PDB file of N, CA and C in Angstrom:
ATOM      1  N   MET A   1     120.457  48.297  69.783  1.00 51.00           N
ATOM      2  CA  MET A   1     120.743  49.345  70.572  1.00 51.00           C
ATOM      3  C   MET A   1     120.164  48.848  72.486  1.00 51.00           C
ATOM      4  N   ILE A   2     120.755  49.430  73.200  1.00 54.00           N
ATOM      5  CA  ILE A   2     120.874  49.222  74.581  1.00 54.00           C
ATOM      6  C   ILE A   2     120.084  50.274  74.881  1.00 54.00           C
ATOM      7  N   PRO A   3     119.038  50.099  75.447  1.00 70.00           N
ATOM      8  CA  PRO A   3     117.952  51.280  75.768  1.00 70.00           C
ATOM      9  C   PRO A   3     118.202  51.771  77.106  1.00 70.00           C
ATOM     10  N   GLU A   4     118.787  50.834  78.093  1.00 87.00           N
ATOM     11  CA  GLU A   4     119.004  51.542  79.363  1.00 87.00           C
ATOM     12  C   GLU A   4     120.132  52.328  79.474  1.00 87.00           C
ATOM     13  N   ILE A   5     120.064  53.843  80.069  1.00 86.00           N
ATOM     14  CA  ILE A   5     121.180  54.538  80.065  1.00 86.00           C
ATOM     15  C   ILE A   5     122.560  53.762  80.802  1.00 86.00           C
ATOM     16  N   ASP A   6     122.565  53.745  82.093  1.00 87.00           N
ATOM     17  CA  ASP A   6     123.265  52.699  83.036  1.00 87.00           C
ATOM     18  C   ASP A   6     124.059  51.926  82.093  1.00 87.00           C
ATOM     19  N   VAL A   7     123.112  50.912  81.536  1.00 90.00           N
ATOM     20  CA  VAL A   7     123.942  49.965  80.848  1.00 90.00           C
ATOM     21  C   VAL A   7     124.686  50.578  79.763  1.00 90.00           C
ATOM     22  N   GLN A   8     124.153  51.287  78.911  1.00 91.00           N
ATOM     23  CA  GLN A   8     125.035  51.792  78.180  1.00 91.00           C
ATOM     24  C   GLN A   8     126.117  52.451  78.552  1.00 91.00           C
ATOM     25  N   LEU A   9     126.405  53.067  79.507  1.00 92.00           N
ATOM     26  CA  LEU A   9     127.782  53.672  80.027  1.00 92.00           C
ATOM     27  C   LEU A   9     128.010  52.862  80.572  1.00 92.00           C
ATOM     28  N   ALA A  10     127.985  51.464  81.376  1.00 93.00           N
ATOM     29  CA  ALA A  10     128.825  50.542  81.672  1.00 93.00           C
ATOM     30  C   ALA A  10     129.323  49.825  80.330  1.00 93.00           C
ATOM     31  N   ALA A  11     128.575  49.744  79.354  1.00 93.00           N
ATOM     32  CA  ALA A  11     128.884  48.904  78.210  1.00 93.00           C
ATOM     33  C   ALA A  11     130.393  49.919  77.480  1.00 93.00           C
ATOM     34  N   ILE A  12     130.165  51.071  77.627  1.00 94.00           N
ATOM     35  CA  ILE A  12     131.162  51.994  76.965  1.00 94.00           C
ATOM     36  C   ILE A  12     132.517  51.996  78.163  1.00 94.00           C
ATOM     37  N   ALA A  13     132.468  51.803  79.244  1.00 95.00           N
ATOM     38  CA  ALA A  13     133.433  51.804  80.079  1.00 95.00           C
ATOM     39  C   ALA A  13     134.262  50.822  80.045  1.00 95.00           C
ATOM     40  N   LYS A  14     133.631  49.604  79.813  1.00 96.00           N
ATOM     41  CA  LYS A  14     133.980  47.975  79.580  1.00 96.00           C
ATOM     42  C   LYS A  14     134.786  48.002  78.216  1.00 96.00           C
ATOM     43  N   SER A  15     134.217  48.856  77.397  1.00 96.00           N
ATOM     44  CA  SER A  15     134.667  48.519  75.984  1.00 96.00           C
ATOM     45  C   SER A  15     136.138  49.690  75.988  1.00 96.00           C
ATOM     46  N   LEU A  16     136.041  50.768  76.914  1.00 96.00           N
ATOM     47  CA  LEU A  16     137.312  51.527  76.899  1.00 96.00           C
ATOM     48  C   LEU A  16     138.469  50.632  77.488  1.00 96.00           C
ATOM     49  N   ALA A  17     138.001  50.587  78.764  1.00 96.00           N
ATOM     50  CA  ALA A  17     138.888  49.545  79.730  1.00 96.00           C
ATOM     51  C   ALA A  17     139.631  48.218  78.883  1.00 96.00           C
ATOM     52  N   ASP A  18     138.629  47.509  78.260  1.00 97.00           N
ATOM     53  CA  ASP A  18     139.486  46.701  77.766  1.00 97.00           C
ATOM     54  C   ASP A  18     139.555  46.517  76.589  1.00 97.00           C
ATOM     55  N   ASN A  19     139.447  47.285  75.591  1.00 97.00           N
ATOM     56  CA  ASN A  19     140.021  47.238  74.407  1.00 97.00           C
ATOM     57  C   ASN A  19     140.790  48.441  73.709  1.00 97.00           C
ATOM     58  N   VAL A  20     140.694  49.685  74.797  1.00 96.00           N
ATOM     59  CA  VAL A  20     141.068  51.014  74.339  1.00 96.00           C
ATOM     60  C   VAL A  20     142.608  51.049  75.070  1.00 96.00           C
ATOM     61  N   MET A  21     142.278  50.876  76.626  1.00 96.00           N
ATOM     62  CA  MET A  21     143.200  50.759  77.697  1.00 96.00           C
ATOM     63  C   MET A  21     144.598  50.044  77.058  1.00 96.00           C
ATOM     64  N   PRO A  22     144.422  48.453  76.548  1.00 96.00           N
ATOM     65  CA  PRO A  22     145.909  48.053  76.454  1.00 96.00           C
ATOM     66  C   PRO A  22     146.496  48.756  75.223  1.00 96.00           C
ATOM     67  N   ALA A  23     145.599  49.611  74.336  1.00 96.00           N
ATOM     68  CA  ALA A  23     146.203  49.900  72.849  1.00 96.00           C
ATOM     69  C   ALA A  23     146.644  51.395  73.013  1.00 96.00           C
ATOM     70  N   VAL A  24     146.555  51.836  74.399  1.00 96.00           N
ATOM     71  CA  VAL A  24     147.224  52.939  74.697  1.00 96.00           C
ATOM     72  C   VAL A  24     148.993  52.595  74.902  1.00 96.00           C
ATOM     73  N   ASP A  25     149.681  53.451  74.423  1.00 96.00           N
ATOM     74  CA  ASP A  25     151.294  53.449  74.711  1.00 96.00           C
ATOM     75  C   ASP A  25     151.238  54.117  76.156  1.00 96.00           C
ATOM     76  N   PRO A  26     151.568  53.101  77.109  1.00 95.00           N
ATOM     77  CA  PRO A  26     152.156  53.132  78.335  1.00 95.00           C
ATOM     78  C   PRO A  26     153.193  54.530  78.377  1.00 95.00           C
ATOM     79  N   SER A  27     153.868  54.359  77.261  1.00 97.00           N
ATOM     80  CA  SER A  27     155.175  55.725  77.731  1.00 97.00           C
ATOM     81  C   SER A  27     154.818  56.985  77.273  1.00 97.00           C
ATOM     82  N   ASN A  28     153.331  57.028  77.008  1.00 97.00           N
ATOM     83  CA  ASN A  28     152.316  58.810  76.809  1.00 97.00           C
ATOM     84  C   ASN A  28     151.550  58.395  78.074  1.00 97.00           C
ATOM     85  N   PRO A  29     152.154  59.204  79.159  1.00 96.00           N
ATOM     86  CA  PRO A  29     151.504  59.288  80.539  1.00 96.00           C
ATOM     87  C   PRO A  29     150.154  59.866  80.155  1.00 96.00           C
ATOM     88  N   MET A  30     150.268  61.106  79.376  1.00 97.00           N
ATOM     89  CA  MET A  30     149.190  61.770  79.271  1.00 97.00           C
ATOM     90  C   MET A  30     147.701  61.396  78.815  1.00 97.00           C
ATOM     91  N   ALA A  31     148.137  60.546  77.478  1.00 97.00           N
ATOM     92  CA  ALA A  31     146.932  59.479  77.037  1.00 97.00           C
ATOM     93  C   ALA A  31     146.524  58.623  78.229  1.00 97.00           C
ATOM     94  N   VAL A  32     147.414  58.203  79.091  1.00 96.00           N
ATOM     95  CA  VAL A  32     146.884  56.951  79.893  1.00 96.00           C
ATOM     96  C   VAL A  32     145.826  57.597  80.922  1.00 96.00           C
ATOM     97  N   GLU A  33     146.605  58.595  81.634  1.00 97.00           N
ATOM     98  CA  GLU A  33     145.649  59.696  82.555  1.00 97.00           C
ATOM     99  C   GLU A  33     144.114  60.001  81.946  1.00 97.00           C
ATOM    100  N   GLN A  34     144.417  60.548  80.720  1.00 97.00           N
ATOM    101  CA  GLN A  34     143.249  61.123  80.166  1.00 97.00           C
ATOM    102  C   GLN A  34     142.292  59.664  80.001  1.00 97.00           C
ATOM    103  N   LEU A  35     142.604  58.931  79.553  1.00 97.00           N
ATOM    104  CA  LEU A  35     141.752  57.266  79.514  1.00 97.00           C
ATOM    105  C   LEU A  35     141.336  56.831  80.934  1.00 97.00           C
ATOM    106  N   HIS A  36     142.100  57.181  82.138  1.00 97.00           N
ATOM    107  CA  HIS A  36     141.910  56.690  83.448  1.00 97.00           C
ATOM    108  C   HIS A  36     140.595  57.829  83.800  1.00 97.00           C
ATOM    109  N   LEU A  37     140.772  58.984  83.738  1.00 97.00           N
ATOM    110  CA  LEU A  37     140.091  60.410  83.980  1.00 97.00           C
ATOM    111  C   LEU A  37     138.493  59.966  83.259  1.00 97.00           C
ATOM    112  N   ALA A  38     138.341  59.662  81.873  1.00 97.00           N
ATOM    113  CA  ALA A  38     137.512  59.208  81.266  1.00 97.00           C
ATOM    114  C   ALA A  38     136.690  58.342  81.860  1.00 97.00           C
ATOM    115  N   LEU A  39     137.243  57.228  81.811  1.00 96.00           N
ATOM    116  CA  LEU A  39     136.746  55.917  82.829  1.00 96.00           C
ATOM    117  C   LEU A  39     136.003  56.495  84.315  1.00 96.00           C
ATOM    118  N   ALA A  40     137.228  57.593  84.987  1.00 97.00           N
ATOM    119  CA  ALA A  40     136.272  57.829  86.246  1.00 97.00           C
ATOM    120  C   ALA A  40     135.058  58.487  86.157  1.00 97.00           C
ATOM    121  N   THR A  41     135.122  59.348  84.937  1.00 96.00           N
ATOM    122  CA  THR A  41     133.679  60.390  84.756  1.00 96.00           C
ATOM    123  C   THR A  41     132.433  59.278  84.417  1.00 96.00           C
ATOM    124  N   LEU A  42     133.019  58.394  83.644  1.00 95.00           N
ATOM    125  CA  LEU A  42     131.833  57.726  83.311  1.00 95.00           C
ATOM    126  C   LEU A  42     131.404  56.901  84.538  1.00 95.00           C
ATOM    127  N   GLY A  43     131.869  56.621  85.598  1.00 94.00           N
ATOM    128  CA  GLY A  43     131.898  56.160  86.916  1.00 94.00           C
ATOM    129  C   GLY A  43     130.945  56.844  87.406  1.00 94.00           C
ATOM    130  N   ILE A  44     130.815  58.236  87.702  1.00 95.00           N
ATOM    131  CA  ILE A  44     130.463  59.189  88.302  1.00 95.00           C
ATOM    132  C   ILE A  44     129.282  59.408  87.934  1.00 95.00           C
ATOM    133  N   LEU A  45     129.115  59.723  86.444  1.00 92.00           N
ATOM    134  CA  LEU A  45     128.097  59.678  85.844  1.00 92.00           C
ATOM    135  C   LEU A  45     126.767  58.737  86.222  1.00 92.00           C
ATOM    136  N   ARG A  46     127.252  57.237  86.101  1.00 92.00           N
ATOM    137  CA  ARG A  46     126.088  56.419  86.387  1.00 92.00           C
ATOM    138  C   ARG A  46     126.239  56.382  87.838  1.00 92.00           C
ATOM    139  N   GLN A  47     126.801  56.587  88.818  1.00 92.00           N
ATOM    140  CA  GLN A  47     126.233  57.008  90.299  1.00 92.00           C
ATOM    141  C   GLN A  47     125.225  57.890  90.287  1.00 92.00           C
ATOM    142  N   ARG A  48     125.339  59.198  89.616  1.00 91.00           N
ATOM    143  CA  ARG A  48     124.600  60.146  89.780  1.00 91.00           C
ATOM    144  C   ARG A  48     123.428  60.262  88.685  1.00 91.00           C
ATOM    145  N   LEU A  49     123.614  59.308  87.778  1.00 90.00           N
ATOM    146  CA  LEU A  49     122.179  59.319  87.088  1.00 90.00           C
ATOM    147  C   LEU A  49     120.643  59.493  87.631  1.00 90.00           C
ATOM    148  N   PRO A  50     120.608  58.115  88.814  1.00 88.00           N
ATOM    149  CA  PRO A  50     119.431  57.818  89.074  1.00 88.00           C
ATOM    150  C   PRO A  50     118.945  59.498  89.963  1.00 88.00           C
ATOM    151  N   ASP A  51     119.640  60.413  89.981  1.00 91.00           N
ATOM    152  CA  ASP A  51     119.436  61.438  90.641  1.00 91.00           C
ATOM    153  C   ASP A  51     119.403  62.862  90.096  1.00 91.00           C
ATOM    154  N   LEU A  52     119.638  62.689  88.759  1.00 90.00           N
ATOM    155  CA  LEU A  52     119.102  63.718  87.990  1.00 90.00           C
ATOM    156  C   LEU A  52     118.330  64.393  87.632  1.00 90.00           C
ATOM    157  N   HIS A  53     116.949  63.644  87.565  1.00 91.00           N
ATOM    158  CA  HIS A  53     115.556  64.356  87.080  1.00 91.00           C
ATOM    159  C   HIS A  53     115.426  64.831  88.590  1.00 91.00           C
ATOM    160  N   ALA A  54     115.396  64.527  89.811  1.00 93.00           N
ATOM    161  CA  ALA A  54     115.510  64.842  90.700  1.00 93.00           C
ATOM    162  C   ALA A  54     115.707  66.620  91.287  1.00 93.00           C
ATOM    163  N   PHE A  55     117.059  66.379  90.904  1.00 95.00           N
ATOM    164  CA  PHE A  55     118.043  67.593  90.734  1.00 95.00           C
ATOM    165  C   PHE A  55     117.390  68.759  89.547  1.00 95.00           C
ATOM    166  N   LEU A  56     117.188  68.229  88.508  1.00 95.00           N
ATOM    167  CA  LEU A  56     116.864  69.184  87.461  1.00 95.00           C
ATOM    168  C   LEU A  56     115.935  69.794  87.998  1.00 95.00           C
ATOM    169  N   ARG A  57     114.536  68.925  88.709  1.00 96.00           N
ATOM    170  CA  ARG A  57     113.234  69.248  88.934  1.00 96.00           C
ATOM    171  C   ARG A  57     113.693  70.388  89.989  1.00 96.00           C
ATOM    172  N   ARG A  58     114.403  70.278  90.954  1.00 97.00           N
ATOM    173  CA  ARG A  58     114.515  70.921  91.768  1.00 97.00           C
ATOM    174  C   ARG A  58     115.101  72.555  91.500  1.00 97.00           C
ATOM    175  N   ASP A  59     115.866  72.293  90.687  1.00 97.00           N
ATOM    176  CA  ASP A  59     116.567  73.662  89.943  1.00 97.00           C
ATOM    177  C   ASP A  59     115.606  74.332  89.619  1.00 97.00           C
ATOM    178  N   LEU A  60     114.580  73.720  88.869  1.00 97.00           N
ATOM    179  CA  LEU A  60     113.357  74.552  87.963  1.00 97.00           C
ATOM    180  C   LEU A  60     112.137  75.042  88.957  1.00 97.00           C
ATOM    181  N   ALA A  61     112.253  74.383  90.144  1.00 97.00           N
ATOM    182  CA  ALA A  61     111.135  75.026  90.999  1.00 97.00           C
ATOM    183  C   ALA A  61     111.770  75.858  92.113  1.00 97.00           C
ATOM    184  N   ASP A  62     113.232  76.085  92.071  1.00 97.00           N
ATOM    185  CA  ASP A  62     114.086  76.990  92.885  1.00 97.00           C
ATOM    186  C   ASP A  62     114.202  78.303  91.778  1.00 97.00           C
ATOM    187  N   ASN A  63     114.076  77.890  90.637  1.00 96.00           N
ATOM    188  CA  ASN A  63     114.138  79.260  89.579  1.00 96.00           C
ATOM    189  C   ASN A  63     112.694  80.016  89.394  1.00 96.00           C
ATOM    190  N   ILE A  64     111.578  79.025  89.137  1.00 96.00           N
ATOM    191  CA  ILE A  64     110.480  79.766  89.481  1.00 96.00           C
ATOM    192  C   ILE A  64     109.810  80.507  90.657  1.00 96.00           C
ATOM    193  N   ALA A  65     110.458  79.845  91.940  1.00 96.00           N
ATOM    194  CA  ALA A  65     110.053  80.672  92.832  1.00 96.00           C
ATOM    195  C   ALA A  65     111.086  81.955  92.936  1.00 96.00           C
ATOM    196  N   LEU A  66     112.168  82.228  92.174  1.00 95.00           N
ATOM    197  CA  LEU A  66     112.971  83.117  92.168  1.00 95.00           C
ATOM    198  C   LEU A  66     112.301  84.040  91.081  1.00 95.00           C
ATOM    199  N   ALA A  67     112.164  83.647  90.401  1.00 94.00           N
ATOM    200  CA  ALA A  67     111.352  84.479  89.007  1.00 94.00           C
ATOM    201  C   ALA A  67     109.975  85.358  89.585  1.00 94.00           C
ATOM    202  N   LYS A  68     109.411  84.500  90.343  1.00 93.00           N
ATOM    203  CA  LYS A  68     108.310  85.138  90.708  1.00 93.00           C
ATOM    204  C   LYS A  68     108.269  86.318  92.225  1.00 93.00           C
ATOM    205  N   ALA A  69     109.602  85.959  92.757  1.00 93.00           N
ATOM    206  CA  ALA A  69     109.780  86.736  93.704  1.00 93.00           C
ATOM    207  C   ALA A  69     110.169  88.005  93.273  1.00 93.00           C
ATOM    208  N   ILE A  70     110.920  88.243  92.052  1.00 91.00           N
ATOM    209  CA  ILE A  70     111.362  89.373  91.412  1.00 91.00           C
ATOM    210  C   ILE A  70     110.430  89.726  90.805  1.00 91.00           C
ATOM    211  N   GLY A  71     109.283  89.185  90.528  1.00 86.00           N
ATOM    212  CA  GLY A  71     108.606  89.854  89.549  1.00 86.00           C
ATOM    213  C   GLY A  71     108.865  89.596  87.907  1.00 86.00           C
ATOM    214  N   GLY A  72     109.183  88.597  87.696  1.00 77.00           N
ATOM    215  CA  GLY A  72     109.673  88.268  86.174  1.00 77.00           C
ATOM    216  C   GLY A  72     108.449  87.786  85.358  1.00 77.00           C
ATOM    217  N   GLU A  73     108.686  87.549  84.315  1.00 76.00           N
ATOM    218  CA  GLU A  73     108.037  87.722  82.848  1.00 76.00           C
ATOM    219  C   GLU A  73     106.757  86.665  83.373  1.00 76.00           C
ATOM    220  N   GLY A  74     106.041  86.988  83.264  1.00 88.00           N
ATOM    221  CA  GLY A  74     104.676  85.704  83.521  1.00 88.00           C
ATOM    222  C   GLY A  74     104.607  84.864  82.499  1.00 88.00           C
ATOM    223  N   ALA A  75     104.671  85.103  81.223  1.00 92.00           N
ATOM    224  CA  ALA A  75     104.420  83.935  80.343  1.00 92.00           C
ATOM    225  C   ALA A  75     105.621  83.077  80.347  1.00 92.00           C
ATOM    226  N   VAL A  76     106.967  83.062  80.970  1.00 94.00           N
ATOM    227  CA  VAL A  76     107.752  82.401  81.293  1.00 94.00           C
ATOM    228  C   VAL A  76     107.768  81.495  82.247  1.00 94.00           C
ATOM    229  N   ILE A  77     107.125  82.035  83.210  1.00 94.00           N
ATOM    230  CA  ILE A  77     106.662  81.503  84.451  1.00 94.00           C
ATOM    231  C   ILE A  77     105.773  80.414  84.300  1.00 94.00           C
ATOM    232  N   VAL A  78     104.971  80.819  83.836  1.00 95.00           N
ATOM    233  CA  VAL A  78     103.550  80.147  83.599  1.00 95.00           C
ATOM    234  C   VAL A  78     103.943  78.481  82.544  1.00 95.00           C
ATOM    235  N   GLU A  79     104.823  78.968  81.416  1.00 96.00           N
ATOM    236  CA  GLU A  79     105.536  77.679  80.887  1.00 96.00           C
ATOM    237  C   GLU A  79     106.432  76.813  81.991  1.00 96.00           C
ATOM    238  N   SER A  80     106.812  77.454  82.638  1.00 96.00           N
ATOM    239  CA  SER A  80     107.859  76.616  83.444  1.00 96.00           C
ATOM    240  C   SER A  80     106.912  76.119  84.285  1.00 96.00           C
ATOM    241  N   GLU A  81     105.947  76.290  84.891  1.00 97.00           N
ATOM    242  CA  GLU A  81     105.182  75.929  85.861  1.00 97.00           C
ATOM    243  C   GLU A  81     104.563  74.520  85.017  1.00 97.00           C
ATOM    244  N   ARG A  82     104.146  74.675  83.842  1.00 97.00           N
ATOM    245  CA  ARG A  82     103.659  73.807  83.193  1.00 97.00           C
ATOM    246  C   ARG A  82     104.778  72.572  82.832  1.00 97.00           C
ATOM    247  N   VAL A  83     105.715  73.052  82.604  1.00 97.00           N
ATOM    248  CA  VAL A  83     106.969  71.681  82.612  1.00 97.00           C
ATOM    249  C   VAL A  83     107.193  71.302  83.754  1.00 97.00           C
ATOM    250  N   PHE A  84     107.322  72.121  84.709  1.00 97.00           N
ATOM    251  CA  PHE A  84     107.412  71.448  86.359  1.00 97.00           C
ATOM    252  C   PHE A  84     106.103  70.317  86.290  1.00 97.00           C
ATOM    253  N   ALA A  85     105.153  70.505  85.981  1.00 97.00           N
ATOM    254  CA  ALA A  85     103.879  69.935  86.656  1.00 97.00           C
ATOM    255  C   ALA A  85     103.745  68.919  85.848  1.00 97.00           C
ATOM    256  N   SER A  86     104.128  68.655  84.736  1.00 96.00           N
ATOM    257  CA  SER A  86     104.000  67.688  83.674  1.00 96.00           C
ATOM    258  C   SER A  86     105.011  66.288  84.011  1.00 96.00           C
ATOM    259  N   PRO A  87     104.622  65.327  84.617  1.00 92.00           N
ATOM    260  CA  PRO A  87     105.549  63.764  84.523  1.00 92.00           C
ATOM    261  C   PRO A  87     106.387  63.832  83.150  1.00 92.00           C
ATOM    262  N   GLU A  88     106.049  63.965  82.193  1.00 93.00           N
ATOM    263  CA  GLU A  88     106.390  63.771  81.055  1.00 93.00           C
ATOM    264  C   GLU A  88     107.507  64.740  80.577  1.00 93.00           C
ATOM    265  N   SER A  89     107.508  65.870  81.563  1.00 94.00           N
ATOM    266  CA  SER A  89     108.987  66.530  80.862  1.00 94.00           C
ATOM    267  C   SER A  89     109.854  66.023  81.033  1.00 94.00           C
ATOM    268  N   SER A  90     111.067  66.012  80.061  1.00 93.00           N
ATOM    269  CA  SER A  90     112.224  65.224  79.574  1.00 93.00           C
ATOM    270  C   SER A  90     113.048  66.445  80.426  1.00 93.00           C
ATOM    271  N   PRO A  91     114.201  65.792  80.578  1.00 92.00           N
ATOM    272  CA  PRO A  91     115.463  66.807  81.536  1.00 92.00           C
ATOM    273  C   PRO A  91     115.615  67.713  80.423  1.00 92.00           C
ATOM    274  N   GLN A  92     115.825  67.504  79.238  1.00 94.00           N
ATOM    275  CA  GLN A  92     116.186  68.845  78.280  1.00 94.00           C
ATOM    276  C   GLN A  92     114.687  69.685  78.272  1.00 94.00           C
ATOM    277  N   GLN A  93     113.757  69.406  78.148  1.00 96.00           N
ATOM    278  CA  GLN A  93     112.551  70.554  78.533  1.00 96.00           C
ATOM    279  C   GLN A  93     113.119  71.344  79.941  1.00 96.00           C
ATOM    280  N   ILE A  94     113.186  70.387  81.038  1.00 97.00           N
ATOM    281  CA  ILE A  94     113.565  71.112  82.001  1.00 97.00           C
ATOM    282  C   ILE A  94     114.651  72.011  82.244  1.00 97.00           C
ATOM    283  N   GLU A  95     115.611  71.997  81.577  1.00 96.00           N
ATOM    284  CA  GLU A  95     116.741  72.282  81.601  1.00 96.00           C
ATOM    285  C   GLU A  95     116.307  73.483  80.550  1.00 96.00           C
ATOM    286  N   THR A  96     116.109  73.645  79.543  1.00 96.00           N
ATOM    287  CA  THR A  96     115.370  74.800  78.612  1.00 96.00           C
ATOM    288  C   THR A  96     114.597  75.734  79.922  1.00 96.00           C
ATOM    289  N   GLN A  97     113.878  75.258  79.986  1.00 96.00           N
ATOM    290  CA  GLN A  97     112.971  76.167  81.075  1.00 96.00           C
ATOM    291  C   GLN A  97     113.911  76.817  82.181  1.00 96.00           C
ATOM    292  N   VAL A  98     114.636  76.300  82.710  1.00 96.00           N
ATOM    293  CA  VAL A  98     115.674  76.899  83.731  1.00 96.00           C
ATOM    294  C   VAL A  98     116.508  78.129  82.959  1.00 96.00           C
ATOM    295  N   ARG A  99     117.054  77.695  81.860  1.00 96.00           N
ATOM    296  CA  ARG A  99     117.821  78.850  81.190  1.00 96.00           C
ATOM    297  C   ARG A  99     116.708  79.893  80.728  1.00 96.00           C
ATOM    298  N   ASN A 100     115.644  79.329  80.426  1.00 95.00           N
ATOM    299  CA  ASN A 100     114.935  80.212  80.099  1.00 95.00           C
ATOM    300  C   ASN A 100     114.268  81.454  81.431  1.00 95.00           C
ATOM    301  N   LEU A 101     114.407  80.796  82.445  1.00 95.00           N
ATOM    302  CA  LEU A 101     113.908  81.495  83.885  1.00 95.00           C
ATOM    303  C   LEU A 101     115.032  82.410  84.251  1.00 95.00           C
ATOM    304  N   LYS A 102     116.457  81.855  83.756  1.00 94.00           N
ATOM    305  CA  LYS A 102     117.455  82.611  84.232  1.00 94.00           C
ATOM    306  C   LYS A 102     117.789  83.977  83.479  1.00 94.00           C
ATOM    307  N   GLU A 103     117.315  84.014  82.555  1.00 92.00           N
ATOM    308  CA  GLU A 103     117.235  85.034  81.074  1.00 92.00           C
ATOM    309  C   GLU A 103     116.334  85.891  81.923  1.00 92.00           C
ATOM    310  N   VAL A 104     115.364  85.599  82.276  1.00 88.00           N
ATOM    311  CA  VAL A 104     114.212  86.601  83.069  1.00 88.00           C
ATOM    312  C   VAL A 104     114.840  87.173  84.305  1.00 88.00           C
ATOM    313  N   ILE A 105     115.392  86.259  85.052  1.00 89.00           N
ATOM    314  CA  ILE A 105     115.954  86.726  86.238  1.00 89.00           C
ATOM    315  C   ILE A 105     117.117  87.364  86.358  1.00 89.00           C
ATOM    316  N   THR A 106     117.803  87.280  85.041  1.00 88.00           N
ATOM    317  CA  THR A 106     119.186  88.441  85.037  1.00 88.00           C
ATOM    318  C   THR A 106     118.885  89.963  84.146  1.00 88.00           C
ATOM    319  N   THR A 107     117.480  89.858  83.846  1.00 80.00           N
ATOM    320  CA  THR A 107     117.493  91.258  82.780  1.00 80.00           C
ATOM    321  C   THR A 107     116.866  91.888  83.540  1.00 80.00           C
TER     322      THR A 107
END
């Protein structure tokens, strides 16, 4: 298994381009277009991956501030601040807290 996500994405793109693309029927323009879109999407993911954690943390910070400003539920805010403060929080944990805060904000 390849541990680096960027390398994994590059390997997937190379496999699609080298092995799948030649096997796609060129008379099927929809299939060709979809494969090109998939390859382009993988490229965009690789470009944006380094910024993902910073983006998610900023989103969490903004939602914490908004929840505090409207007097949202304290327990959710406290847990969100704990997740925000921890350098070990995963992107999935951060996304979960953003969803929890949005529920508090919209109710």
